[in-house]
Short mmCIF file of C-alpha atoms in Angstrom, two decimals:
data_model
loop_
_atom_site.label_atom_id
_atom_site.label_comp_id
_atom_site.label_asym_id
_atom_site.label_seq_id
_atom_site.Cartn_x
_atom_site.Cartn_y
_atom_site.Cartn_z
CA MET X 1320 -15.35 5.15 -34.22
CA SER X 1321 -13.79 7.07 -31.75
CA ALA X 1322 -16.22 9.92 -30.57
CA ARG X 1323 -14.00 13.09 -30.36
CA SER X 1324 -15.32 16.08 -28.11
CA ASN X 1325 -14.28 19.70 -28.25
CA PHE X 1326 -14.63 19.73 -24.48
CA PRO X 1327 -11.78 18.87 -22.10
CA MET X 1328 -11.43 15.13 -21.50
CA ILE X 1329 -11.97 14.45 -17.69
CA SER X 1330 -9.15 12.57 -16.18
CA THR X 1331 -8.29 11.47 -12.21
CA THR X 1332 -4.95 11.28 -10.66
CA GLU X 1333 -3.94 7.46 -10.16
CA GLU X 1334 -0.68 7.75 -8.52
CA VAL X 1335 2.24 10.09 -8.22
CA ASN X 1336 5.48 8.59 -7.28
CA CYS X 1337 8.43 10.79 -6.67
CA GLY X 1338 11.06 11.49 -3.96
CA VAL X 1339 13.60 13.82 -3.15
CA GLY X 1340 15.97 13.93 -6.18
CA SER X 1341 14.47 11.48 -8.14
CA ASP X 1342 12.56 11.65 -11.35
CA CYS X 1343 8.31 11.82 -11.03
CA GLU X 1344 5.99 9.62 -12.51
CA ILE X 1345 2.23 10.89 -12.76
CA THR X 1346 -0.46 8.67 -13.71
CA LEU X 1347 -3.50 9.51 -14.86
CA ILE X 1348 -6.68 7.41 -15.87
CA CYS X 1349 -9.19 8.46 -18.77
CA ASN X 1350 -12.10 6.72 -20.03
CA ASN X 1351 -10.13 3.36 -18.30
CA ARG X 1352 -6.89 4.21 -20.22
CA ARG X 1353 -3.95 4.80 -18.01
CA PHE X 1354 -1.14 7.11 -18.75
CA ILE X 1355 2.17 7.07 -17.09
CA VAL X 1356 3.88 10.30 -17.62
CA LEU X 1357 7.53 11.01 -16.78
CA LEU X 1358 8.99 13.74 -15.74
CA SER X 1359 12.96 13.23 -15.56
CA ARG X 1360 16.06 15.23 -14.45
CA CYS X 1361 17.65 14.32 -17.46
CA PRO X 1362 16.35 15.88 -20.75
CA LEU X 1363 16.25 13.60 -23.56
CA PRO X 1364 18.96 14.70 -26.09
CA TYR X 1365 18.22 17.54 -28.61
CA PHE X 1366 15.62 18.87 -26.15
CA ASP X 1367 15.68 22.30 -23.97
CA ARG X 1368 18.12 20.98 -20.62
CA PRO X 1369 18.89 24.11 -18.66
CA ASN X 1370 16.02 25.41 -16.97
CA SER X 1371 13.62 23.23 -18.27
CA ILE X 1372 9.76 23.17 -17.20
CA GLU X 1373 9.79 19.82 -16.17
CA CYS X 1374 12.98 20.17 -13.82
CA ASN X 1375 11.28 23.39 -12.06
CA TYR X 1376 8.57 21.00 -11.02
CA LEU X 1377 10.50 18.65 -10.07
CA LYS X 1378 12.45 21.36 -7.81
CA ARG X 1379 9.25 22.49 -6.58
CA LEU X 1380 8.07 18.88 -5.87
CA ASP X 1381 11.64 18.61 -3.73
CA ASP X 1382 10.68 21.85 -1.41
CA ALA X 1383 7.23 20.66 -0.71
CA LEU X 1384 8.53 17.12 0.14
CA GLU X 1385 11.56 18.57 2.11
CA SER X 1386 9.15 20.73 3.74
CA LYS X 1387 7.18 17.87 5.48
CA ASP X 1388 4.08 20.01 5.64
CA PRO X 1389 1.23 17.51 3.88
CA LEU X 1390 -0.35 20.45 3.02
CA GLU X 1391 2.14 21.69 0.77
CA VAL X 1392 2.89 18.66 -0.14
CA ASP X 1393 -0.98 17.75 -1.44
CA THR X 1394 -0.95 21.42 -3.32
CA THR X 1395 2.01 20.64 -5.03
CA ILE X 1396 1.30 17.04 -6.58
CA GLU X 1397 -2.28 18.45 -7.34
CA GLU X 1398 -0.94 21.62 -9.14
CA VAL X 1399 2.06 19.34 -11.09
CA SER X 1400 -0.40 16.65 -11.76
CA GLY X 1401 -3.23 19.59 -12.77
CA PHE X 1402 -0.81 20.78 -15.46
CA VAL X 1403 0.29 17.32 -16.82
CA ALA X 1404 -3.19 16.39 -17.68
CA THR X 1405 -4.03 19.74 -19.51
CA LEU X 1406 -0.96 19.05 -21.46
CA CYS X 1407 -2.25 15.40 -22.08
CA GLN X 1408 -5.83 16.58 -23.34
CA PRO X 1409 -4.37 15.76 -27.19
CA VAL X 1410 -3.10 12.27 -26.17
CA PHE X 1411 -6.34 12.00 -24.44
CA GLN X 1412 -8.29 12.51 -27.49
CA GLU X 1413 -6.54 10.38 -29.56
CA PHE X 1414 -6.42 7.23 -27.40
CA ALA X 1415 -9.06 7.48 -25.02
CA SER X 1416 -12.21 8.73 -26.82
CA ILE X 1417 -15.20 6.70 -25.65
CA ILE X 1418 -15.84 4.01 -28.01
CA GLY X 1419 -19.38 2.40 -28.30
CA ASP X 1420 -21.88 2.73 -24.75
CA GLU X 1421 -19.92 5.22 -22.71
CA SER X 1422 -22.41 4.00 -19.85
CA ARG X 1423 -21.28 0.73 -19.79
CA VAL X 1424 -20.60 -1.02 -16.72
CA LEU X 1425 -16.76 -2.18 -16.31
CA ASP X 1426 -15.73 -5.42 -14.42
CA LEU X 1427 -13.14 -4.78 -11.93
CA ASP X 1428 -10.52 -7.02 -13.74
CA SER X 1429 -11.01 -4.35 -17.24
CA CYS X 1430 -10.30 -1.37 -14.41
CA LEU X 1431 -7.01 -2.72 -12.59
CA ASN X 1432 -5.58 -3.98 -16.60
CA PRO X 1433 -6.10 -1.31 -19.08
CA GLU X 1434 -4.36 -0.29 -22.27
CA THR X 1435 -1.35 1.63 -20.62
CA TYR X 1436 0.41 4.47 -22.38
CA LYS X 1437 3.89 5.88 -21.34
CA LEU X 1438 4.17 9.33 -22.24
CA GLN X 1439 6.84 12.07 -20.82
CA LEU X 1440 7.08 15.58 -20.33
CA ILE X 1441 9.69 17.49 -22.37
CA THR X 1442 10.27 21.11 -23.19
CA VAL X 1443 10.72 22.27 -26.63
CA ASP X 1444 12.09 25.84 -27.29
CA GLY X 1445 10.72 26.67 -23.98
CA LYS X 1446 7.39 25.07 -24.38
CA PRO X 1447 5.92 22.25 -22.66
CA GLU X 1448 5.07 19.00 -24.90
CA VAL X 1449 4.31 15.37 -24.34
CA ILE X 1450 5.82 12.74 -26.34
CA ARG X 1451 5.31 9.26 -26.02
CA ARG X 1452 8.41 6.56 -24.87
CA ASN X 1453 9.01 3.09 -25.41
CA GLY X 1454 7.57 2.84 -29.07
CA ASN X 1455 4.08 3.49 -30.27
CA GLY X 1456 2.91 0.25 -29.29
CA ILE X 1457 0.24 -0.31 -26.67
CA ILE X 1458 1.25 -1.68 -22.96
CA HIS X 1459 -0.94 -4.20 -21.77
CA SER X 1460 -0.32 -3.69 -17.97
CA THR X 1461 -1.37 -7.01 -15.98
CA PHE X 1462 -2.23 -6.77 -12.18
CA SER X 1463 -1.18 -10.01 -10.85
CA GLY X 1464 -1.87 -9.46 -7.16
CA LEU X 1465 -0.60 -10.77 -3.94
CA HIS X 1466 0.24 -14.29 -2.64
CA ALA X 1467 -1.54 -14.25 0.34
CA ARG X 1468 -0.55 -15.99 3.47
CA THR X 1469 -3.94 -17.08 3.97
CA THR X 1470 -5.47 -19.75 1.42
CA ALA X 1471 -9.06 -19.97 -0.11
CA ALA X 1472 -9.80 -22.76 2.15
CA THR X 1473 -9.25 -20.80 5.24
CA LEU X 1474 -11.06 -17.59 4.06
CA ASN X 1475 -14.45 -18.59 5.36
CA VAL X 1476 -15.86 -15.77 3.20
CA PRO X 1477 -16.71 -15.83 -0.42
CA LYS X 1478 -14.26 -15.85 -3.30
CA PHE X 1479 -14.93 -13.72 -6.10
CA PRO X 1480 -13.33 -13.61 -9.41
CA PRO X 1481 -12.40 -9.81 -10.74
CA LYS X 1482 -14.44 -10.40 -14.11
CA GLN X 1483 -17.64 -11.02 -11.77
CA VAL X 1484 -17.27 -7.44 -9.82
CA LYS X 1485 -18.88 -4.79 -11.27
CA VAL X 1486 -17.40 -1.10 -10.66
CA LEU X 1487 -19.73 1.17 -9.90
CA GLU X 1488 -17.79 3.94 -8.45
CA LYS X 1489 -14.41 4.75 -8.04
CA TYR X 1490 -13.57 6.21 -4.79
CA LYS X 1491 -10.38 6.41 -4.45
CA GLY X 1492 -8.50 6.01 -8.42
CA THR X 1493 -8.75 1.73 -8.67
CA SER X 1494 -7.33 1.46 -4.71
CA ILE X 1495 -10.86 2.06 -3.05
CA MET X 1496 -14.04 1.38 -5.26
CA LYS X 1497 -17.75 0.84 -4.79
CA VAL X 1498 -18.34 -2.41 -6.54
CA SER X 1499 -21.36 -5.17 -7.40
CA ALA X 1500 -20.56 -8.64 -6.79
CA GLY X 1501 -22.84 -12.02 -5.85
CA GLY X 1502 -25.88 -9.38 -5.54
CA ARG X 1503 -24.38 -7.24 -3.30
CA VAL X 1504 -23.18 -3.52 -3.37
CA MET X 1505 -19.69 -3.48 -1.43
CA CYS X 1506 -16.80 -1.20 -1.10
CA CYS X 1507 -13.52 -3.06 -2.63
CA LYS X 1508 -10.21 -2.44 -1.47
CA VAL X 1509 -7.27 -3.30 -3.84
CA ALA X 1510 -4.11 -4.69 -2.88
CA ASP X 1511 -0.45 -3.32 -4.52
CA ASN X 1512 3.12 -2.96 -3.64
CA ARG X 1513 2.01 -0.22 -1.60
CA THR X 1514 -1.07 -1.11 -0.08
CA HIS X 1515 -0.77 -4.99 0.82
CA LEU X 1516 0.79 -4.58 4.27
CA ALA X 1517 -2.33 -2.48 5.36
CA ILE X 1518 -4.85 -4.59 3.56
CA ASP X 1519 -3.55 -7.99 4.78
CA ARG X 1520 -3.65 -6.33 8.32
CA GLU X 1521 -7.38 -5.00 7.50
CA PHE X 1522 -8.12 -8.29 6.58
CA ARG X 1523 -6.81 -10.04 9.71
CA CYS X 1524 -8.46 -7.72 12.35
CA LEU X 1525 -11.86 -8.02 10.50
CA GLN X 1526 -11.76 -11.78 10.18
CA GLN X 1527 -10.50 -11.55 13.87
CA ILE X 1528 -13.72 -9.55 14.74
CA SER X 1529 -16.31 -12.12 13.11
CA ALA X 1530 -14.62 -14.48 14.87
CA ALA X 1531 -15.31 -13.28 17.99
CA SER X 1532 -19.12 -13.75 17.28
CA LEU X 1533 -20.23 -10.50 19.15
CA ASP X 1534 -23.43 -10.12 20.58
CA PHE X 1535 -24.06 -6.56 20.05
CA PRO X 1536 -23.48 -4.58 17.48
CA LEU X 1537 -20.10 -2.70 16.19
CA ARG X 1538 -19.99 0.02 13.70
CA ILE X 1539 -17.22 -1.11 11.56
CA PRO X 1540 -17.39 -2.73 8.26
CA LYS X 1541 -17.64 -6.19 8.03
CA LEU X 1542 -15.70 -8.36 5.83
CA CYS X 1543 -17.97 -9.56 3.22
CA GLY X 1544 -15.52 -11.50 0.68
CA VAL X 1545 -12.17 -11.44 -1.11
CA ILE X 1546 -11.08 -10.89 -4.88
CA GLY X 1547 -8.83 -13.35 -6.77
CA SER X 1548 -8.45 -16.14 -8.68
CA GLY X 1549 -6.92 -19.51 -8.07
CA ASN X 1550 -6.34 -21.30 -4.70
CA GLU X 1551 -3.92 -18.81 -2.83
CA ASN X 1552 -3.76 -15.35 -4.59
CA PHE X 1553 -6.37 -12.35 -3.83
CA LEU X 1554 -6.11 -9.22 -5.19
CA GLY X 1555 -8.18 -7.56 -2.13
CA ILE X 1556 -11.01 -7.19 -0.02
CA LEU X 1557 -14.26 -6.67 -0.48
CA ILE X 1558 -16.23 -4.82 3.09
CA THR X 1559 -19.37 -3.00 4.00
CA ASN X 1560 -19.89 -0.17 1.98
CA ILE X 1561 -20.82 2.60 4.24
CA THR X 1562 -22.96 5.39 2.67
CA PRO X 1563 -21.64 8.45 4.44
CA ASN X 1564 -23.83 12.16 5.15
CA PRO X 1565 -23.45 13.92 2.14
CA GLU X 1566 -23.03 17.02 4.61
CA THR X 1567 -20.97 15.87 7.17
CA PRO X 1568 -18.88 12.45 5.66
CA ARG X 1569 -15.32 11.87 7.61
CA LEU X 1570 -15.25 13.51 10.70
CA GLY X 1571 -11.84 15.09 9.71
CA LEU X 1572 -13.59 17.24 6.84
CA ILE X 1573 -16.22 18.72 9.18
CA ASP X 1574 -16.29 22.33 10.15
CA ILE X 1575 -16.59 20.96 13.75
CA ASN X 1576 -17.63 24.75 15.17
CA ALA X 1577 -20.73 24.51 12.77
CA VAL X 1578 -22.14 21.04 14.82
CA ALA X 1579 -24.07 21.34 17.90
CA ILE X 1580 -22.54 20.17 21.21
CA PRO X 1581 -25.14 17.43 21.62
CA ARG X 1582 -24.36 16.13 18.40
CA ARG X 1583 -20.49 15.99 18.72
CA LYS X 1584 -20.83 14.46 22.54
CA LYS X 1585 -22.86 11.72 20.85
CA TRP X 1586 -20.18 10.80 18.56
CA ALA X 1587 -17.48 11.27 21.03
CA SER X 1588 -19.51 8.69 23.07
CA GLN X 1589 -20.04 6.20 19.86
CA ILE X 1590 -16.33 6.26 18.96
CA GLU X 1591 -15.03 5.25 22.62
CA ASP X 1592 -17.78 2.75 22.77
CA ILE X 1593 -16.36 0.87 19.44
CA ILE X 1594 -12.50 1.30 20.11
CA GLU X 1595 -13.78 -0.56 23.95
CA LYS X 1596 -15.31 -3.04 22.41
CA LEU X 1597 -12.53 -3.56 19.73
CA HIS X 1598 -9.96 -3.93 22.47
CA HIS X 1599 -12.07 -6.16 24.91
CA VAL X 1600 -11.91 -8.77 21.53
CA GLY X 1601 -7.79 -7.98 21.29
CA VAL X 1602 -8.23 -6.04 18.20
CA VAL X 1603 -5.98 -2.54 18.06
CA TRP X 1604 -7.53 0.00 15.86
CA GLY X 1605 -4.22 1.47 14.66
CA ASP X 1606 -4.11 5.07 12.65
CA ALA X 1607 -6.78 6.37 14.98
CA LYS X 1608 -7.34 9.90 13.71
CA ALA X 1609 -10.90 12.15 12.79
CA ASP X 1610 -10.32 11.11 8.99
CA ASN X 1611 -10.77 7.69 9.65
CA ILE X 1612 -14.34 8.02 11.49
CA LEU X 1613 -17.20 8.21 8.67
CA ILE X 1614 -20.84 9.78 9.61
CA ASP X 1615 -23.57 7.82 7.79
CA THR X 1616 -26.86 9.07 6.60
CA ASN X 1617 -28.21 8.25 10.38
CA ASP X 1618 -25.80 10.74 11.83
CA ASP X 1619 -23.94 7.47 13.42
CA ALA X 1620 -20.02 7.86 13.95
CA TRP X 1621 -18.70 4.35 12.28
CA VAL X 1622 -14.57 3.71 12.67
CA ILE X 1623 -13.08 2.74 9.15
CA ASP X 1624 -9.23 1.72 7.69
CA PHE X 1625 -7.80 -1.10 10.17
CA GLY X 1626 -4.70 -0.89 8.05
CA GLY X 1627 -2.56 0.25 10.67
CA GLY X 1628 0.57 2.82 11.25
CA TRP X 1629 0.16 5.97 12.48
CA THR X 1630 -0.43 9.77 11.69
CA GLU X 1631 1.54 12.99 12.68
CA HIS X 1632 -0.23 14.89 15.62
CA TRP X 1633 -2.46 11.34 15.96
CA VAL X 1634 -0.29 9.21 17.36
CA HIS X 1635 3.31 9.13 18.06
CA PRO X 1636 5.36 6.50 16.19
CA GLU X 1637 6.26 4.53 18.63
CA LEU X 1638 2.80 4.01 19.58
CA ALA X 1639 1.88 2.45 15.97
CA ASP X 1640 -0.39 -0.27 16.22
CA SER X 1641 -0.78 -0.55 20.16
CA VAL X 1642 -3.70 0.10 22.52
CA ARG X 1643 -1.90 3.12 23.79
CA GLY X 1644 -1.46 4.68 20.54
CA ASP X 1645 -4.99 3.98 20.17
CA LEU X 1646 -5.92 5.65 23.37
CA GLN X 1647 -3.75 8.81 22.53
CA GLY X 1648 -5.79 9.02 19.18
CA LEU X 1649 -8.89 8.64 20.95
CA LYS X 1650 -8.14 11.54 23.33
CA GLY X 1651 -6.87 13.56 20.01
CA ILE X 1652 -10.70 12.90 18.40
CA PHE X 1653 -12.15 14.23 21.62
CA HIS X 1654 -9.92 17.22 21.53
CA PHE X 1655 -11.36 18.13 17.94
CA LEU X 1656 -14.70 17.37 18.74
CA GLY X 1657 -14.56 19.91 21.55
#
């Protein structure tokens, strides 16, 4: 029997897919049920067309995207997602109420392939409503993974079927999670159509570092395994799970002026040393910036995220995924640390 609650049900935003002039789909997860909510520029027949609530929100998303201001984009997306999640409360109560033991640990297969419901935001007599799309049937999504260029025979790391991987905590939706497999706690990065190139690059960088058999410690995530079934497909990678200092997690989130100068100098020296050693074995960090530095519980700096790319104000696009780009990002990190 479903357990109904008078309290709002908690949901997380898994993905927001939108672009200037296009429709928007907001994907919410509630109790391991996926709800994909459409905001369309073409309202359904018999519902409000001029000045519909959904079109007003789409206009605000357009304005934010055209501004190219990351803060404005994030703030607008967060506001729209929160509005939609609030409207979805009756749907959450009907289809995502907890059944049985709510403390049970889900496996990765269940997390990646939840029951999925398609909804649409509409305006009726000036008021917003959420209705079902595509009839009343449940959509069972299937996450099939990617056809990796590297086969299982050349991985040299353990391979775990999704059903053998237990999800302990979701760091970033179903893209990055804390998991347990083979008796070890690790960080799992799942590859999809948006992230597969970055994860493929990270996989190869970590493989290259491992093959170098360094005789000195390097504070970067280690490649611990891959997730998949069969001989060639894999869904993601398993890497070292780094426990951040709760007071000073990602470097980019720290109020740096509140940090003593000796600590800043230590972090700067550690980051520089890591990048120098990476370049020594022919590995480029890529997307060098303060947000890709973790400070652990021992107050040491770790370099993370080898997915490559570049970030405005940190690395010029023409220097992406190059030694010069790493050095430019490092210079920006030094400036950030003061």
